[in-house]
Amino acid sequence: MRFRCHGCGATVDAGNALPFRCPNAGVLGDDVDHVLVADDAGATFPRGTEQNPFLRYRTLLSPYRVARAAGLTEAAWTEIVETLDAALVAVDGRGFRITPMAEQKGLAAALGFSGPLWVKDETGNVSGSHKARHLMGVMLYLRVLERAKLPAGDGLRARRLAIASCGNAALAAAVIARAADWALDVFIPPDASAAVKHALQDLGARIAVCERRPGETGDPCVLRFREAVGHGAIPFGVQGTENGLAVEGARTLGFEMAEGFSAAGVAPAALFVQVGGGALASALAQAFEIAVRLGVVEKTPKLIAVQTTGCAPLVRAWKRLDGLDLVAAARHRSRFMWPWETTPQSLATGILDDETYDWWAVAEGMRASGGRPVVVEEDMVARAHNLARLHTNIPASATGTAGLAGAMSATDVRGPAAVIFSGVER
Ligand SMILES: Cc1ncc(COP(=O)(O)O)c(C=O)c1O
């Protein structure tokens, strides 16, 4: 089971070495966008009825493929998934199940939408958002390495997990780490909410508050996280640049949507996705590309990445990419992506990443599907949040409804549209 870097082409055999950061990242001092991407060659789309996405879509997941290649049986995989799932139920009151997706007629009417509006509801997922999907993929891989005693797993148990986040991703990491009984460090900014800090501590995570140091650019939490990883911590965040496996786990969300649309006989014209670090949109683009290739749906919806005026590094990159070859652009990252210069602000606090770390894969997904990014004003972010509250019973945060703000702004898009409500209101 191999991972391949979309920037430099390096490959990593996930049984022998950890497919987290590309082995060439930071070594050559180059400007290449290094991200390891799971190879799905030879996979077929499963047609099972399991309700746990990590069982249902197992043949498309690298941890399962590593497990089987190492001689573990189907039963062993099921046991690994179900044991972790039972522990999640004990910690968080729920495990992974296919999440609901439905047409929201009342909301579409309130918005004056011409076409149907479909909403995938991730607010009831483990820890209250889709973020847990990213990290379950990583944890399953770690478990497989241990169980199969693969070389890549040597000495792994002694290493702590690490993440830079103060929101949904941190909470998801803490829930999964607790369920797996694995020590976790969370790097948070000084203004992280007290409620999140308490929740993290209650889950047994160790928190490190990261002040911005004079002359430093980029998110200080990400910088401290990278230092910890440099000292041996396992990257347990949701950025593909730091851990290629993290993106893959959230492909399950796209697989669920593709199957759901296929069953409903609906071909969505556009998929609006709120974008911070870019791992979610990147995973969805990959999942739909696989679903089309493996015959589940005919066409990928136009991927429309939604950012706010307070922080829109992907939109800036997209403008610079105009007319350029994407493969070549991956070798000149800094021409397209660098930290947002001013302190990012928005009601949608969860998408204020200084950089769209996974910008390249999102740009690739937008190009391939005929999509584009949109920037939304703050009043639209607030309106989308209010309307979602009034016209659905999904308790999503303003971050989680920011994709809807994009759908409200992109008035030229016709036909069925899809959005993801994630991040329960806390
Ligand atoms: C609810 C919610 N939706 C979407 C996103 C965006 O995900 P990404 O950072 O992978 O772009 C986040 C990120 O924190 C989030 O919390």
Short mmCIF file of C-alpha atoms and ligand atoms in Angstrom, two decimals:
data_model
loop_
_atom_site.label_atom_id
_atom_site.label_comp_id
_atom_site.label_asym_id
_atom_site.label_seq_id
_atom_site.Cartn_x
_atom_site.Cartn_y
_atom_site.Cartn_z
CA MET A 1 0.00 0.00 0.00
CA ARG A 2 1.73 3.11 -1.24
CA PHE A 3 1.36 6.83 -0.74
CA ARG A 4 2.68 9.22 -3.38
CA CYS A 5 3.68 12.83 -2.90
CA HIS A 6 1.67 15.05 -5.26
CA GLY A 7 4.52 17.56 -5.28
CA CYS A 8 7.73 15.58 -5.79
CA GLY A 9 6.47 12.09 -6.67
CA ALA A 10 8.22 10.38 -3.72
CA THR A 11 6.51 7.15 -2.68
CA VAL A 12 6.15 5.66 0.80
CA ASP A 13 5.23 2.06 1.54
CA ALA A 14 2.87 2.47 4.50
CA GLY A 15 3.85 -0.89 6.00
CA ASN A 16 7.51 0.01 6.21
CA ALA A 17 7.48 3.75 6.89
CA LEU A 18 4.96 6.24 8.25
CA PRO A 19 3.10 7.99 5.39
CA PHE A 20 2.71 11.21 7.32
CA ARG A 21 4.95 14.00 5.99
CA CYS A 22 6.63 13.46 2.62
CA PRO A 23 10.20 12.28 3.26
CA ASN A 24 11.46 15.11 1.02
CA ALA A 25 9.52 17.87 2.79
CA GLY A 26 11.86 20.35 4.43
CA VAL A 27 14.90 18.28 3.47
CA LEU A 28 15.79 19.69 0.10
CA GLY A 29 14.97 23.30 0.98
CA ASP A 30 12.82 23.42 -2.14
CA ASP A 31 9.52 25.22 -2.76
CA VAL A 32 7.59 22.05 -3.56
CA ASP A 33 4.09 21.45 -2.14
CA HIS A 34 4.75 18.08 -0.50
CA VAL A 35 1.65 16.04 0.45
CA LEU A 36 1.42 12.24 0.55
CA VAL A 37 -1.75 10.96 -1.10
CA ALA A 38 -3.13 7.43 -0.64
CA ASP A 39 -3.07 5.34 -3.79
CA ASP A 40 -6.39 3.58 -4.41
CA ALA A 41 -5.26 1.60 -7.47
CA GLY A 42 -7.15 -1.64 -7.91
CA ALA A 43 -9.88 -0.76 -5.40
CA THR A 44 -13.53 -1.34 -6.20
CA PHE A 45 -16.39 0.58 -4.65
CA PRO A 46 -17.88 -1.58 -1.91
CA ARG A 47 -21.61 -2.27 -2.01
CA GLY A 48 -22.07 -3.30 1.60
CA THR A 49 -24.73 -2.13 4.02
CA GLU A 50 -22.62 -1.65 7.14
CA GLN A 51 -23.59 1.50 9.02
CA ASN A 52 -20.06 2.23 10.25
CA PRO A 53 -18.29 4.05 7.37
CA PHE A 54 -14.92 2.57 8.39
CA LEU A 55 -16.38 -0.89 7.82
CA ARG A 56 -18.51 -0.01 4.80
CA TYR A 57 -15.76 1.75 2.81
CA ARG A 58 -12.87 -0.32 4.13
CA THR A 59 -11.65 -1.48 0.73
CA LEU A 60 -11.02 2.16 -0.19
CA LEU A 61 -9.07 2.95 2.99
CA SER A 62 -5.32 2.55 3.22
CA PRO A 63 -5.29 1.26 6.83
CA TYR A 64 -7.48 -1.66 5.73
CA ARG A 65 -5.32 -2.27 2.69
CA VAL A 66 -2.18 -2.21 4.83
CA ALA A 67 -3.86 -4.64 7.24
CA ARG A 68 -4.84 -7.10 4.53
CA ALA A 69 -1.45 -6.87 2.79
CA ALA A 70 0.16 -7.68 6.15
CA GLY A 71 -1.96 -10.82 6.47
CA LEU A 72 -4.62 -9.57 8.91
CA THR A 73 -8.04 -11.08 8.24
CA GLU A 74 -11.38 -9.37 7.57
CA ALA A 75 -12.36 -10.39 11.09
CA ALA A 76 -9.26 -8.71 12.52
CA TRP A 77 -10.12 -5.43 10.73
CA THR A 78 -13.70 -5.58 11.98
CA GLU A 79 -12.46 -6.18 15.49
CA ILE A 80 -10.03 -3.23 15.34
CA VAL A 81 -12.81 -0.90 14.09
CA GLU A 82 -15.46 -2.19 16.49
CA THR A 83 -13.19 -2.11 19.54
CA LEU A 84 -12.32 1.52 18.87
CA ASP A 85 -15.95 2.28 18.14
CA ALA A 86 -17.09 0.80 21.43
CA ALA A 87 -14.47 2.90 23.22
CA LEU A 88 -15.77 6.01 21.39
CA VAL A 89 -19.27 5.23 22.61
CA ALA A 90 -17.90 5.02 26.16
CA VAL A 91 -16.01 8.34 25.84
CA ASP A 92 -18.35 10.39 23.64
CA GLY A 93 -21.67 8.58 23.74
CA ARG A 94 -21.53 7.67 20.05
CA GLY A 95 -19.46 5.89 17.46
CA PHE A 96 -19.18 6.36 13.69
CA ARG A 97 -22.41 5.84 11.73
CA ILE A 98 -23.46 7.01 8.26
CA THR A 99 -24.66 10.55 8.94
CA PRO A 100 -27.99 11.91 7.65
CA MET A 101 -28.28 13.77 4.36
CA ALA A 102 -31.61 15.25 3.27
CA GLU A 103 -33.16 17.80 0.99
CA GLN A 104 -34.02 20.91 3.02
CA LYS A 105 -37.05 22.34 1.24
CA GLY A 106 -37.92 24.93 3.90
CA LEU A 107 -34.39 26.30 3.92
CA ALA A 108 -34.20 26.41 0.11
CA ALA A 109 -37.54 28.26 -0.03
CA ALA A 110 -36.43 30.75 2.62
CA LEU A 111 -33.30 31.46 0.59
CA GLY A 112 -35.22 31.74 -2.67
CA PHE A 113 -33.17 28.94 -4.21
CA SER A 114 -34.22 27.82 -7.66
CA GLY A 115 -32.95 24.25 -7.26
CA PRO A 116 -33.08 21.67 -4.46
CA LEU A 117 -30.72 22.14 -1.53
CA TRP A 118 -29.21 19.06 0.10
CA VAL A 119 -27.62 19.20 3.53
CA LYS A 120 -25.30 16.57 4.94
CA ASP A 121 -25.49 16.79 8.72
CA GLU A 122 -22.22 16.11 10.52
CA THR A 123 -23.19 17.78 13.79
CA GLY A 124 -24.14 14.44 15.33
CA ASN A 125 -20.90 12.75 14.33
CA VAL A 126 -18.29 11.69 16.88
CA SER A 127 -17.29 14.79 18.92
CA GLY A 128 -19.83 16.90 17.00
CA SER A 129 -18.12 17.38 13.64
CA HIS A 130 -16.64 15.67 10.60
CA LYS A 131 -13.13 16.23 12.02
CA ALA A 132 -13.20 12.90 13.82
CA ARG A 133 -13.33 11.13 10.46
CA HIS A 134 -9.90 12.53 9.53
CA LEU A 135 -8.37 11.31 12.78
CA MET A 136 -10.10 7.94 12.91
CA GLY A 137 -8.30 7.14 9.66
CA VAL A 138 -4.97 7.91 11.32
CA MET A 139 -5.80 5.99 14.50
CA LEU A 140 -6.90 2.91 12.56
CA TYR A 141 -3.59 2.95 10.75
CA LEU A 142 -1.68 3.14 14.06
CA ARG A 143 -3.74 0.24 15.41
CA VAL A 144 -3.04 -1.86 12.29
CA LEU A 145 0.70 -1.24 12.59
CA GLU A 146 0.60 -2.44 16.19
CA ARG A 147 -1.60 -5.44 15.53
CA ALA A 148 0.35 -6.61 12.47
CA LYS A 149 3.69 -5.74 14.11
CA LEU A 150 4.79 -3.91 10.99
CA PRO A 151 8.20 -2.19 10.84
CA ALA A 152 6.57 1.26 10.54
CA GLY A 153 5.09 0.69 13.99
CA ASP A 154 8.37 0.19 15.85
CA GLY A 155 8.49 2.29 19.01
CA LEU A 156 5.23 4.03 18.14
CA ARG A 157 3.46 3.50 21.45
CA ALA A 158 6.04 5.54 23.32
CA ARG A 159 5.35 8.59 21.15
CA ARG A 160 2.68 11.14 22.06
CA LEU A 161 0.10 12.38 19.57
CA ALA A 162 0.14 16.10 18.73
CA ILE A 163 -2.30 18.56 17.14
CA ALA A 164 -2.48 22.33 16.65
CA SER A 165 -6.12 23.43 17.02
CA CYS A 166 -8.48 25.00 19.51
CA GLY A 167 -11.74 23.94 17.98
CA ASN A 168 -13.50 20.98 16.43
CA ALA A 169 -10.29 19.27 15.35
CA ALA A 170 -8.77 19.44 18.84
CA LEU A 171 -11.93 18.03 20.40
CA ALA A 172 -12.06 15.24 17.84
CA ALA A 173 -8.40 14.42 18.46
CA ALA A 174 -8.97 14.35 22.21
CA VAL A 175 -11.99 12.04 21.95
CA ILE A 176 -10.21 9.59 19.67
CA ALA A 177 -6.95 9.70 21.63
CA ARG A 178 -8.89 9.02 24.83
CA ALA A 179 -10.78 6.13 23.23
CA ALA A 180 -7.48 4.68 22.03
CA ASP A 181 -5.81 5.41 25.39
CA TRP A 182 -3.01 7.34 23.66
CA ALA A 183 -1.42 10.48 25.17
CA LEU A 184 -2.15 13.73 23.30
CA ASP A 185 -0.63 17.24 23.27
CA VAL A 186 -2.83 20.06 21.95
CA PHE A 187 -1.20 23.33 20.89
CA ILE A 188 -3.70 26.17 21.36
CA PRO A 189 -3.64 29.99 21.08
CA PRO A 190 -3.91 32.20 24.19
CA ASP A 191 -7.49 33.19 23.28
CA ALA A 192 -8.82 29.62 23.01
CA SER A 193 -12.23 29.34 24.65
CA ALA A 194 -12.31 28.28 28.28
CA ALA A 195 -15.02 25.73 27.46
CA VAL A 196 -12.82 24.02 24.87
CA LYS A 197 -9.82 24.05 27.23
CA HIS A 198 -11.87 22.38 29.95
CA ALA A 199 -13.30 19.84 27.55
CA LEU A 200 -9.80 18.96 26.32
CA GLN A 201 -8.49 18.59 29.85
CA ASP A 202 -11.49 16.49 30.89
CA LEU A 203 -10.62 14.18 28.02
CA GLY A 204 -7.09 13.84 29.37
CA ALA A 205 -5.28 15.93 26.73
CA ARG A 206 -2.29 18.07 27.73
CA ILE A 207 -2.60 21.63 26.45
CA ALA A 208 0.22 24.00 25.52
CA VAL A 209 -0.65 27.68 25.06
CA CYS A 210 1.32 29.21 22.16
CA GLU A 211 2.05 32.95 22.16
CA ARG A 212 3.06 34.64 18.91
CA ARG A 213 6.82 35.26 19.07
CA PRO A 214 8.27 38.54 17.75
CA GLY A 215 9.11 38.37 14.05
CA GLU A 216 7.36 35.02 13.60
CA THR A 217 5.01 34.51 10.65
CA GLY A 218 2.45 31.76 10.42
CA ASP A 219 0.29 30.25 13.12
CA PRO A 220 2.35 29.89 16.34
CA CYS A 221 0.36 26.76 17.30
CA VAL A 222 1.31 25.11 14.01
CA LEU A 223 4.95 26.12 14.52
CA ARG A 224 5.05 24.62 18.06
CA PHE A 225 3.24 21.51 16.81
CA ARG A 226 5.90 21.05 14.11
CA GLU A 227 8.62 21.36 16.71
CA ALA A 228 6.93 18.64 18.80
CA VAL A 229 6.71 16.40 15.73
CA GLY A 230 10.40 17.12 15.09
CA HIS A 231 11.05 15.76 18.58
CA GLY A 232 9.15 12.56 17.88
CA ALA A 233 5.44 13.29 18.39
CA ILE A 234 2.98 11.66 15.98
CA PRO A 235 1.20 14.30 13.83
CA PHE A 236 -2.44 13.86 14.82
CA GLY A 237 -3.86 16.94 13.13
CA VAL A 238 -6.06 17.43 10.10
CA GLN A 239 -3.62 18.90 7.61
CA GLY A 240 -2.53 16.75 4.70
CA THR A 241 0.84 18.49 4.60
CA GLU A 242 1.66 17.10 8.05
CA ASN A 243 -0.09 13.76 7.70
CA GLY A 244 -1.29 12.39 4.36
CA LEU A 245 -3.50 9.88 6.11
CA ALA A 246 -5.59 12.57 7.77
CA VAL A 247 -7.17 13.65 4.50
CA GLU A 248 -8.06 10.09 3.59
CA GLY A 249 -10.27 9.40 6.62
CA ALA A 250 -12.65 12.20 5.63
CA ARG A 251 -13.10 10.73 2.16
CA THR A 252 -15.71 8.55 3.91
CA LEU A 253 -17.90 11.67 4.08
CA GLY A 254 -17.72 12.07 0.30
CA PHE A 255 -18.36 8.35 -0.25
CA GLU A 256 -21.49 8.59 1.90
CA MET A 257 -22.69 11.62 -0.08
CA ALA A 258 -21.98 9.99 -3.43
CA GLU A 259 -23.88 6.85 -2.44
CA GLY A 260 -26.71 8.95 -0.99
CA PHE A 261 -27.08 10.97 -4.19
CA SER A 262 -26.94 7.84 -6.30
CA ALA A 263 -29.69 6.21 -4.22
CA ALA A 264 -31.85 9.35 -4.45
CA GLY A 265 -31.28 9.65 -8.23
CA VAL A 266 -29.92 13.17 -7.74
CA ALA A 267 -26.94 14.66 -9.58
CA PRO A 268 -25.79 17.66 -7.54
CA ALA A 269 -24.58 20.53 -9.71
CA ALA A 270 -22.45 22.09 -7.00
CA LEU A 271 -20.94 21.26 -3.65
CA PHE A 272 -20.25 24.28 -1.43
CA VAL A 273 -17.60 23.63 1.21
CA GLN A 274 -16.36 25.96 3.94
CA VAL A 275 -12.57 25.95 3.75
CA GLY A 276 -10.01 26.63 6.47
CA GLY A 277 -6.93 24.43 6.21
CA GLY A 278 -8.47 22.73 3.17
CA ALA A 279 -8.40 19.08 4.29
CA LEU A 280 -12.19 18.73 4.20
CA ALA A 281 -12.59 20.08 0.66
CA SER A 282 -9.56 18.12 -0.44
CA ALA A 283 -11.04 14.87 0.94
CA LEU A 284 -14.40 15.56 -0.71
CA ALA A 285 -12.79 16.29 -4.07
CA GLN A 286 -10.85 13.03 -3.89
CA ALA A 287 -13.88 11.02 -2.75
CA PHE A 288 -16.08 12.27 -5.59
CA GLU A 289 -13.32 11.69 -8.10
CA ILE A 290 -13.06 8.07 -6.88
CA ALA A 291 -16.86 7.68 -6.83
CA VAL A 292 -17.07 8.83 -10.47
CA ARG A 293 -14.16 6.64 -11.53
CA LEU A 294 -15.70 3.59 -9.82
CA GLY A 295 -19.15 4.21 -11.30
CA VAL A 296 -21.15 5.35 -8.26
CA VAL A 297 -22.08 8.75 -9.69
CA GLU A 298 -21.74 10.08 -13.21
CA LYS A 299 -20.25 13.46 -12.52
CA THR A 300 -18.42 15.29 -9.80
CA PRO A 301 -20.38 18.33 -8.58
CA LYS A 302 -18.64 21.67 -9.11
CA LEU A 303 -16.49 22.07 -6.02
CA ILE A 304 -16.99 25.58 -4.66
CA ALA A 305 -14.64 26.46 -1.82
CA VAL A 306 -16.04 29.06 0.55
CA GLN A 307 -13.86 31.48 2.53
CA THR A 308 -14.67 34.75 4.27
CA THR A 309 -13.36 38.25 3.58
CA GLY A 310 -11.55 37.98 6.94
CA CYS A 311 -9.28 35.21 5.70
CA ALA A 312 -9.16 34.05 2.09
CA PRO A 313 -5.70 32.69 1.21
CA LEU A 314 -7.15 30.06 -1.12
CA VAL A 315 -8.95 32.69 -3.16
CA ARG A 316 -5.69 34.64 -3.43
CA ALA A 317 -3.92 31.47 -4.66
CA TRP A 318 -6.69 30.68 -7.14
CA LYS A 319 -6.33 34.09 -8.80
CA ARG A 320 -2.59 33.54 -9.18
CA LEU A 321 -3.16 30.08 -10.65
CA ASP A 322 -5.22 31.47 -13.52
CA GLY A 323 -4.05 29.86 -16.77
CA LEU A 324 -1.13 28.06 -15.12
CA ASP A 325 -0.33 24.38 -15.11
CA LEU A 326 -1.18 22.91 -11.69
CA VAL A 327 1.60 20.32 -11.74
CA ALA A 328 4.14 23.07 -12.28
CA ALA A 329 2.48 25.22 -9.60
CA ALA A 330 3.05 22.42 -7.04
CA ARG A 331 6.77 23.08 -7.42
CA HIS A 332 6.44 26.76 -6.52
CA ARG A 333 4.25 26.72 -3.42
CA SER A 334 5.30 30.10 -2.04
CA ARG A 335 4.12 31.89 -5.18
CA PHE A 336 0.59 30.79 -4.38
CA MET A 337 0.28 30.15 -0.67
CA TRP A 338 1.62 32.10 2.30
CA PRO A 339 0.14 33.13 5.66
CA TRP A 340 -2.68 35.69 5.60
CA GLU A 341 -1.03 38.98 6.50
CA THR A 342 -3.57 40.39 8.93
CA THR A 343 -5.04 38.70 12.00
CA PRO A 344 -7.91 36.68 10.52
CA GLN A 345 -11.38 37.49 11.86
CA SER A 346 -14.83 36.09 11.21
CA LEU A 347 -17.91 34.75 12.93
CA ALA A 348 -16.88 31.50 11.25
CA THR A 349 -13.90 31.12 13.58
CA GLY A 350 -13.16 27.53 12.54
CA ILE A 351 -12.06 28.49 9.02
CA LEU A 352 -9.55 31.17 9.97
CA ASP A 353 -6.43 29.15 9.24
CA ASP A 354 -3.55 31.48 8.34
CA GLU A 355 -2.82 29.25 5.35
CA THR A 356 -4.96 26.90 3.31
CA TYR A 357 -2.44 24.14 3.90
CA ASP A 358 -4.15 21.74 1.47
CA TRP A 359 -4.68 24.44 -1.17
CA TRP A 360 -3.25 22.43 -4.05
CA ALA A 361 -5.61 19.45 -3.84
CA VAL A 362 -8.58 21.80 -3.41
CA ALA A 363 -7.49 23.79 -6.48
CA GLU A 364 -7.10 20.54 -8.40
CA GLY A 365 -10.62 19.49 -7.34
CA MET A 366 -12.07 22.87 -8.35
CA ARG A 367 -10.35 22.78 -11.74
CA ALA A 368 -11.37 19.20 -12.47
CA SER A 369 -15.01 19.86 -11.59
CA GLY A 370 -15.37 23.31 -13.15
CA GLY A 371 -15.71 24.88 -9.72
CA ARG A 372 -14.08 27.90 -8.10
CA PRO A 373 -13.76 29.62 -4.74
CA VAL A 374 -16.13 32.28 -3.41
CA VAL A 375 -15.47 34.86 -0.71
CA VAL A 376 -18.39 35.74 1.52
CA GLU A 377 -18.97 38.90 3.52
CA GLU A 378 -19.57 38.66 7.26
CA ASP A 379 -23.24 39.62 7.01
CA MET A 380 -23.78 36.65 4.70
CA VAL A 381 -22.04 34.32 7.18
CA ALA A 382 -24.39 35.57 9.91
CA ARG A 383 -27.47 35.32 7.67
CA ALA A 384 -26.67 31.77 6.63
CA HIS A 385 -26.25 30.78 10.26
CA ASN A 386 -29.56 32.36 11.29
CA LEU A 387 -31.50 30.86 8.39
CA ALA A 388 -30.04 27.42 9.05
CA ARG A 389 -31.17 27.71 12.67
CA LEU A 390 -34.64 28.90 11.71
CA HIS A 391 -35.36 26.51 8.86
CA THR A 392 -33.66 23.26 9.86
CA ASN A 393 -33.31 21.36 13.09
CA ILE A 394 -29.55 21.00 12.63
CA PRO A 395 -27.66 22.75 15.47
CA ALA A 396 -24.63 23.81 13.40
CA SER A 397 -22.19 26.58 14.33
CA ALA A 398 -21.52 29.62 12.11
CA THR A 399 -18.37 27.86 10.85
CA GLY A 400 -20.46 24.84 10.00
CA THR A 401 -22.99 26.80 7.96
CA ALA A 402 -20.43 28.97 6.14
CA GLY A 403 -20.74 26.76 3.05
CA LEU A 404 -24.39 27.84 2.87
CA ALA A 405 -23.26 31.48 2.86
CA GLY A 406 -21.28 30.56 -0.26
CA ALA A 407 -24.34 28.99 -1.87
CA MET A 408 -26.30 32.17 -1.12
CA SER A 409 -23.61 34.32 -2.73
CA ALA A 410 -23.03 32.23 -5.86
CA THR A 411 -26.35 33.09 -7.47
CA ASP A 412 -25.20 31.94 -10.93
CA VAL A 413 -25.08 28.26 -9.90
CA ARG A 414 -28.15 26.35 -11.14
CA GLY A 415 -29.51 22.93 -10.22
CA PRO A 416 -29.29 20.85 -7.04
CA ALA A 417 -26.71 22.14 -4.59
CA ALA A 418 -25.16 20.40 -1.60
CA VAL A 419 -23.65 21.77 1.61
CA ILE A 420 -22.21 20.22 4.74
CA PHE A 421 -23.38 21.41 8.14
CA SER A 422 -20.69 20.43 10.60
CA GLY A 423 -19.40 21.58 13.97
CA VAL A 424 -22.25 21.48 16.47
CA GLU A 425 -23.06 24.80 18.17
CA ARG A 426 -21.31 24.63 21.54
C1 LIG B 1 -17.26 22.83 11.21
C2 LIG B 1 -16.11 22.96 10.30
N1 LIG B 1 -16.34 22.94 8.97
C3 LIG B 1 -15.33 23.08 8.09
C4 LIG B 1 -14.04 23.27 8.52
C5 LIG B 1 -12.98 23.44 7.49
O1 LIG B 1 -12.16 22.33 7.40
P1 LIG B 1 -10.69 22.47 6.82
O2 LIG B 1 -9.86 23.15 7.87
O3 LIG B 1 -10.29 21.06 6.61
O4 LIG B 1 -10.77 23.27 5.58
C6 LIG B 1 -13.76 23.30 9.88
C7 LIG B 1 -12.37 23.47 10.35
O5 LIG B 1 -12.09 23.68 11.50
C8 LIG B 1 -14.82 23.14 10.80
O6 LIG B 1 -14.61 23.16 12.13
#
